[in-house]
């Protein structure tokens, strides 16, 4: 779907939020994420920001190619394509980040609350750079968005990927 917005001196934010992914309210319906702290209900906040510079350039947002979940086998190396395509042929730089959280209060807020969103808290032994655990083998290609991983423990894991777009060296 294409949506045309009037130019603004402020950023537009397009967001999706869902709350309580690991809440005790839903424990019988979901698998517990091994690397995230159960202290807080872990929801999810996904967003893209359309900056004034991007509006001025009439820039198009990058689109993720592979949106299917992945099954990763214990102690076996797998490559996960987390890349995006940009129809403007801008440069894309990828980084692993802690996923954005959503609490029930944020999820129910009206009007909408813009970023920044709270980050999910990792359990001890996990981090945004090591979301599969310290003994796992991980390599992330920042220019291509390809994650190579060989996890050392079984479980369900969450991690975040941030894509920053550059046009002629300028962040858009």
Short mmCIF file of C-alpha atoms in Angstrom, two decimals:
data_model
loop_
_atom_site.label_atom_id
_atom_site.label_comp_id
_atom_site.label_asym_id
_atom_site.label_seq_id
_atom_site.Cartn_x
_atom_site.Cartn_y
_atom_site.Cartn_z
CA UNK A 1 0.00 0.00 0.00
CA UNK A 2 1.27 3.46 -0.86
CA UNK A 3 0.36 6.38 1.39
CA UNK A 4 1.21 9.97 0.45
CA UNK A 5 1.78 12.33 3.37
CA UNK A 6 2.23 16.11 3.28
CA UNK A 7 5.77 17.30 4.00
CA UNK A 8 6.41 18.22 7.61
CA UNK A 9 9.21 19.81 9.62
CA UNK A 10 8.73 16.91 12.02
CA UNK A 11 9.22 13.17 11.62
CA UNK A 12 6.36 10.82 10.93
CA UNK A 13 6.43 7.58 12.92
CA UNK A 14 4.71 4.45 11.67
CA UNK A 15 4.50 1.88 14.47
CA UNK A 16 3.09 -1.51 15.37
CA UNK A 17 2.77 -2.57 19.00
CA UNK A 18 1.60 -5.73 20.72
CA UNK A 19 1.73 -6.23 24.45
CA UNK A 20 2.40 -8.99 26.91
CA UNK A 21 4.20 -11.59 24.79
CA UNK A 22 5.72 -13.18 27.91
CA UNK A 23 3.17 -12.12 30.49
CA UNK A 24 2.05 -14.70 33.03
CA UNK A 25 -1.46 -14.04 31.71
CA UNK A 26 -0.57 -15.92 28.54
CA UNK A 27 1.98 -18.51 29.74
CA UNK A 28 -0.24 -21.40 28.73
CA UNK A 29 -0.44 -20.02 25.18
CA UNK A 30 3.18 -19.08 24.43
CA UNK A 31 6.69 -20.39 24.68
CA UNK A 32 8.89 -18.56 27.18
CA UNK A 33 11.75 -16.69 25.53
CA UNK A 34 14.97 -18.05 27.01
CA UNK A 35 17.05 -14.89 26.67
CA UNK A 36 14.56 -12.32 28.02
CA UNK A 37 13.82 -11.49 31.62
CA UNK A 38 10.37 -12.60 32.79
CA UNK A 39 10.31 -9.68 35.27
CA UNK A 40 8.42 -7.45 32.84
CA UNK A 41 5.72 -8.41 30.41
CA UNK A 42 7.63 -8.37 27.13
CA UNK A 43 5.62 -7.02 24.25
CA UNK A 44 6.95 -5.74 20.96
CA UNK A 45 7.22 -2.32 19.34
CA UNK A 46 8.23 -2.06 15.69
CA UNK A 47 8.55 1.30 14.01
CA UNK A 48 9.99 3.30 11.18
CA UNK A 49 10.70 7.00 11.27
CA UNK A 50 10.17 9.21 8.22
CA UNK A 51 12.46 12.17 8.90
CA UNK A 52 12.11 15.64 7.37
CA UNK A 53 15.20 14.88 5.27
CA UNK A 54 13.59 11.68 3.94
CA UNK A 55 10.41 13.62 3.18
CA UNK A 56 12.34 16.31 1.31
CA UNK A 57 14.16 13.67 -0.77
CA UNK A 58 10.89 11.76 -1.32
CA UNK A 59 12.72 8.72 0.00
CA UNK A 60 11.18 5.25 0.11
CA UNK A 61 11.63 3.05 3.17
CA UNK A 62 13.62 -0.15 2.91
CA UNK A 63 11.56 -3.35 2.95
CA UNK A 64 12.65 -6.54 4.72
CA UNK A 65 12.90 -9.45 2.29
CA UNK A 66 12.59 -12.47 4.59
CA UNK A 67 9.87 -12.29 7.23
CA UNK A 68 9.54 -16.00 7.94
CA UNK A 69 10.52 -17.33 11.37
CA UNK A 70 13.61 -19.50 11.44
CA UNK A 71 14.30 -22.85 13.03
CA UNK A 72 17.87 -23.12 14.22
CA UNK A 73 19.36 -26.46 15.22
CA UNK A 74 21.56 -26.85 18.29
CA UNK A 75 25.30 -26.60 17.53
CA UNK A 76 24.65 -26.30 13.78
CA UNK A 77 25.61 -23.16 11.89
CA UNK A 78 22.74 -21.46 10.07
CA UNK A 79 22.60 -18.26 8.06
CA UNK A 80 19.55 -16.04 8.53
CA UNK A 81 18.87 -13.40 5.89
CA UNK A 82 17.78 -10.26 7.75
CA UNK A 83 18.44 -7.98 4.79
CA UNK A 84 16.16 -5.37 3.31
CA UNK A 85 15.77 -3.95 -0.18
CA UNK A 86 15.73 -0.26 -0.95
CA UNK A 87 14.19 0.83 -4.27
CA UNK A 88 16.18 4.10 -4.08
CA UNK A 89 19.42 2.05 -3.96
CA UNK A 90 20.47 3.79 -0.74
CA UNK A 91 23.10 2.22 1.52
CA UNK A 92 21.70 0.15 4.38
CA UNK A 93 23.64 -0.55 7.57
CA UNK A 94 22.41 -3.24 9.97
CA UNK A 95 22.99 -3.70 13.69
CA UNK A 96 21.79 -6.06 16.39
CA UNK A 97 19.83 -4.26 19.10
CA UNK A 98 17.72 -5.16 22.11
CA UNK A 99 14.11 -5.50 20.95
CA UNK A 100 11.77 -2.62 21.74
CA UNK A 101 9.34 -3.50 24.49
CA UNK A 102 5.70 -2.58 24.95
CA UNK A 103 3.97 -2.58 28.29
CA UNK A 104 0.22 -2.87 28.72
CA UNK A 105 0.13 0.85 29.57
CA UNK A 106 1.96 1.82 26.36
CA UNK A 107 -0.18 -0.55 24.33
CA UNK A 108 -3.42 0.96 25.64
CA UNK A 109 -2.24 4.58 25.46
CA UNK A 110 -4.27 7.02 23.45
CA UNK A 111 -3.11 9.12 21.86
CA UNK A 112 -0.24 7.03 20.53
CA UNK A 113 3.08 7.38 22.39
CA UNK A 114 6.02 7.82 19.97
CA UNK A 115 9.51 6.33 20.41
CA UNK A 116 11.84 5.89 22.13
CA UNK A 117 10.35 2.72 23.58
CA UNK A 118 11.78 0.81 26.53
CA UNK A 119 14.17 -1.99 25.61
CA UNK A 120 13.57 -5.57 26.62
CA UNK A 121 15.80 -6.72 29.45
CA UNK A 122 18.06 -9.70 28.74
CA UNK A 123 18.66 -12.46 31.26
CA UNK A 124 22.19 -12.89 32.65
CA UNK A 125 24.48 -14.42 30.03
CA UNK A 126 22.60 -12.84 27.10
CA UNK A 127 22.87 -9.42 25.45
CA UNK A 128 21.97 -7.61 22.26
CA UNK A 129 25.32 -8.70 20.80
CA UNK A 130 24.95 -12.28 22.13
CA UNK A 131 21.18 -12.98 22.08
CA UNK A 132 21.73 -16.76 21.79
CA UNK A 133 24.05 -16.93 24.81
CA UNK A 134 27.75 -16.42 25.50
CA UNK A 135 28.81 -19.87 24.29
CA UNK A 136 27.05 -19.52 20.95
CA UNK A 137 28.99 -18.67 17.81
CA UNK A 138 27.61 -15.56 16.13
CA UNK A 139 28.67 -13.38 13.22
CA UNK A 140 26.56 -10.53 11.84
CA UNK A 141 27.42 -8.88 8.54
CA UNK A 142 26.58 -5.20 9.12
CA UNK A 143 26.56 -4.36 5.42
CA UNK A 144 24.54 -7.32 4.12
CA UNK A 145 22.25 -8.10 7.07
CA UNK A 146 23.23 -11.78 7.18
CA UNK A 147 23.34 -13.40 10.63
CA UNK A 148 25.39 -16.60 11.00
CA UNK A 149 24.73 -18.37 14.28
CA UNK A 150 25.37 -21.69 15.96
CA UNK A 151 23.48 -21.71 19.28
CA UNK A 152 24.86 -23.70 22.19
CA UNK A 153 21.51 -24.07 24.00
CA UNK A 154 17.99 -25.02 22.97
CA UNK A 155 15.21 -22.48 23.42
CA UNK A 156 13.14 -19.69 21.93
CA UNK A 157 15.06 -16.44 21.48
CA UNK A 158 14.23 -12.84 20.68
CA UNK A 159 16.60 -10.29 19.15
CA UNK A 160 16.25 -7.00 17.32
CA UNK A 161 17.67 -5.68 14.08
CA UNK A 162 17.98 -1.99 13.31
CA UNK A 163 18.46 -0.79 9.73
CA UNK A 164 19.79 2.72 9.09
CA UNK A 165 19.54 4.15 5.60
CA UNK A 166 22.08 6.48 4.01
CA UNK A 167 21.86 8.47 0.77
CA UNK A 168 25.19 9.86 -0.43
CA UNK A 169 26.60 9.48 3.11
CA UNK A 170 23.67 11.35 4.73
CA UNK A 171 21.42 9.46 7.16
CA UNK A 172 17.84 9.62 5.91
#
